[in-house]
GROMACS .gro file of C-alpha atoms in nm:
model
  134
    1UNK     CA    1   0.000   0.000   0.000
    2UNK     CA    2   0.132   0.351  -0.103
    3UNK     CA    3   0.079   0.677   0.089
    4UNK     CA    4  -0.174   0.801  -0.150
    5UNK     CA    5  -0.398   0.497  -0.143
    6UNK     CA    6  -0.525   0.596   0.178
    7UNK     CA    7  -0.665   0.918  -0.024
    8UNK     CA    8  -0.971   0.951  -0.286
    9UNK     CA    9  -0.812   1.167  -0.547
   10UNK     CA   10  -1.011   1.421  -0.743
   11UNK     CA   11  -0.791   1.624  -0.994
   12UNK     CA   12  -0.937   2.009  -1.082
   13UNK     CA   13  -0.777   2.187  -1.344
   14UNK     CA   14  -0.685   2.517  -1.280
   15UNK     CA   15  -0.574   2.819  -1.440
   16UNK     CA   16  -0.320   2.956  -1.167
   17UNK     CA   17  -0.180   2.622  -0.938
   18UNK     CA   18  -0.084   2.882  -0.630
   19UNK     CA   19  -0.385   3.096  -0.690
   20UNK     CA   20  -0.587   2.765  -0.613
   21UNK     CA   21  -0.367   2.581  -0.322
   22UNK     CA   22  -0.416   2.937  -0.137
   23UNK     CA   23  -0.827   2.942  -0.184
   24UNK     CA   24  -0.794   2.580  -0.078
   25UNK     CA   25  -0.572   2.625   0.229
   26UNK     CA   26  -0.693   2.964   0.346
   27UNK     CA   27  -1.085   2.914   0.340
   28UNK     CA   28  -1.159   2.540   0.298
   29UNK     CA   29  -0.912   2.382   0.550
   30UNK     CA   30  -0.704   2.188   0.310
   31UNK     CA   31  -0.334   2.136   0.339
   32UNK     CA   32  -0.047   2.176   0.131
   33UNK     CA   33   0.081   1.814   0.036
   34UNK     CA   34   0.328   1.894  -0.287
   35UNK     CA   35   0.368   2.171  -0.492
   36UNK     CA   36   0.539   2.184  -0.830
   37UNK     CA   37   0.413   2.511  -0.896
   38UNK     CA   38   0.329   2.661  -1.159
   39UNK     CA   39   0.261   2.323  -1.294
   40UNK     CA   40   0.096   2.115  -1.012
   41UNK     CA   41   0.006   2.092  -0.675
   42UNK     CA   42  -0.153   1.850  -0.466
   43UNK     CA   43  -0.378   1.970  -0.101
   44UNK     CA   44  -0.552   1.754   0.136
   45UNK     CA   45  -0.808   1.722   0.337
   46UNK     CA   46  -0.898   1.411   0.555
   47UNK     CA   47  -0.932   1.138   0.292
   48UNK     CA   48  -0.939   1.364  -0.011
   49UNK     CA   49  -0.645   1.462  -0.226
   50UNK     CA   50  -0.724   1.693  -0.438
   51UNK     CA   51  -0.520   1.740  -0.765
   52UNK     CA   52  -0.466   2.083  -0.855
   53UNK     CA   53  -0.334   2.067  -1.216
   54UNK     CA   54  -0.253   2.409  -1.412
   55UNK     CA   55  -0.223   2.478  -1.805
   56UNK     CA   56   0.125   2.320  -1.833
   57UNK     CA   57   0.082   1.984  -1.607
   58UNK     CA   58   0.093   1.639  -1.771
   59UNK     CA   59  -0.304   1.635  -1.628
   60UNK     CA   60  -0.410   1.941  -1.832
   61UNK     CA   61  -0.227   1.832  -2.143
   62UNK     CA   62  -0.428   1.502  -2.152
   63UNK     CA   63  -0.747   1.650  -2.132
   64UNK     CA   64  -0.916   1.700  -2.457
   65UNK     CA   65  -0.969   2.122  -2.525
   66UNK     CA   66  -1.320   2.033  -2.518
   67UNK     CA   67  -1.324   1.917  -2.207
   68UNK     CA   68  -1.146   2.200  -2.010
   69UNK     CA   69  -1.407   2.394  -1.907
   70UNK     CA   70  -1.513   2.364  -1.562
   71UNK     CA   71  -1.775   2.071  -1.533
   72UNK     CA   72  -2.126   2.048  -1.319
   73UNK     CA   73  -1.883   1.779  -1.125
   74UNK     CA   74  -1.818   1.911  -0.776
   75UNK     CA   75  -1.593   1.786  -0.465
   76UNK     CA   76  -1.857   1.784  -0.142
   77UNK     CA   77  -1.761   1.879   0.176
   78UNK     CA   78  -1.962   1.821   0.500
   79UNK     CA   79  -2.008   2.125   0.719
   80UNK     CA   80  -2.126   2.111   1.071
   81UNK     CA   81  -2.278   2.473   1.055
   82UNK     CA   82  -2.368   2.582   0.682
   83UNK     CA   83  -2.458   2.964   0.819
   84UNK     CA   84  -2.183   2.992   0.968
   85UNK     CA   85  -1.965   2.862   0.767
   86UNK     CA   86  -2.125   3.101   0.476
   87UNK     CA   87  -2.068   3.369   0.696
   88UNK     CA   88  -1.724   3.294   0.716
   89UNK     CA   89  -1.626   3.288   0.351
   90UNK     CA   90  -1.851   3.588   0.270
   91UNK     CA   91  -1.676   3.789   0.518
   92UNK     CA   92  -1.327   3.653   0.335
   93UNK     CA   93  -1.493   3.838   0.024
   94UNK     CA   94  -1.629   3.504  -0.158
   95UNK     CA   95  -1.906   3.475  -0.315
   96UNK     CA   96  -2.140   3.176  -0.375
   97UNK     CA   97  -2.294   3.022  -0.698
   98UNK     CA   98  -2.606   2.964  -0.544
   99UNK     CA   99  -2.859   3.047  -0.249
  100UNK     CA  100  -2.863   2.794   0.027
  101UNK     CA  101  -3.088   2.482  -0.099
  102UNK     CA  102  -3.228   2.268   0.140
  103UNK     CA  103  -3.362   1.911   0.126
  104UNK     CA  104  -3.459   1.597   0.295
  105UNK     CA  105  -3.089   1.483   0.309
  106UNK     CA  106  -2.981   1.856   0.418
  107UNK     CA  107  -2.864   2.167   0.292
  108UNK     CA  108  -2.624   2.272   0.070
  109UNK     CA  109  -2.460   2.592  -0.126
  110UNK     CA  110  -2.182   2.624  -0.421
  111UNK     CA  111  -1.911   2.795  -0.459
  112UNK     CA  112  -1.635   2.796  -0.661
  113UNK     CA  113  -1.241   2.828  -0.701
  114UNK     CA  114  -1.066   3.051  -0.871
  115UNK     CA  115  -1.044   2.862  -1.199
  116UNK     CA  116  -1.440   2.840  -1.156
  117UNK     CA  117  -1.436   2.462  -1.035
  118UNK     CA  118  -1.752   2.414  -0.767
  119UNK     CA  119  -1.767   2.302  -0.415
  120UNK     CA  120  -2.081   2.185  -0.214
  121UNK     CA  121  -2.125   2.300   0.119
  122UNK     CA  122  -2.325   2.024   0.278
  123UNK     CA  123  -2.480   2.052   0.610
  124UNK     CA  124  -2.654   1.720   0.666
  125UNK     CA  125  -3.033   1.682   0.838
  126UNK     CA  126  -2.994   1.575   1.196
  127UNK     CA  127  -3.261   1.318   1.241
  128UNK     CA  128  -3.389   1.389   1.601
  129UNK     CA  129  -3.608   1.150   1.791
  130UNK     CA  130  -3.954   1.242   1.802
  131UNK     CA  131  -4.091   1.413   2.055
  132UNK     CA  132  -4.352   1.168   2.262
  133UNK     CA  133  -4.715   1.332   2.247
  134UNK     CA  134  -4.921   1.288   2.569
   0.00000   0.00000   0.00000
């Protein structure tokens, strides 16, 4: 077993690598794994590696140019507190790609990188017992 197989790898392509490991490290609690910036750079966060490949990396150059474009494919993180945690990123001068949606399984908002890539911020439902009628 190799170091990285205890990760789920996701690789975003990006149009500045240190533009994207600072979003990543400064508001979305990922850390700094390798950097071979302005090329690559890989962050994590718990079991996800996320591969941050810019116009020059091996990763970009084997993607066909009409698939290069940001895709409706997101990474999803779990938040404990979805206000506050939208608080937090507004006040950091972010802004979201949608309102808050809610839904049996929780709620959620988007937001993207710099390179326009989206993240879900997931807050799931807390299932509380029910409250005995008398």
């Amino acid at each position: 077993m190799t170091t990285f197989d205890q990760y789920a790898s996701v690789r975003y392509l990006v149009d500045d690598v240190q533009t994207a490991v600072d979003f990543y490290t400064t508001h979305l609690g990922f850390t700094l794994n390798t950097s071979a910036a302005p090329a690559f750079a890989d962050v994590v966060r718990g079991p996800l590696r996320l591969l941050l490949s810019g116009p020059a990396s091996s990763g970009a150059r084997a993607t066909p140019n009409d698939a290069t474009s940001p895709g409706r494919n997101r990474i999803h993180l779990t938040i404990e507190d979805l206000d506050a945690e939208i608080d937090r990123l507004r006040g950091a001068g972010l802004s979201f790609r949608s309102e808050p949606v809610s839904g049996p399984g929780g709620r959620q908002i988007l937001l993207a990188d710099p390179a326009g890539n989206l993240i879900e911020l997931f807050q799931p439902a807390h299932n509380s017992p029910a409250t005995p009628t008398t």
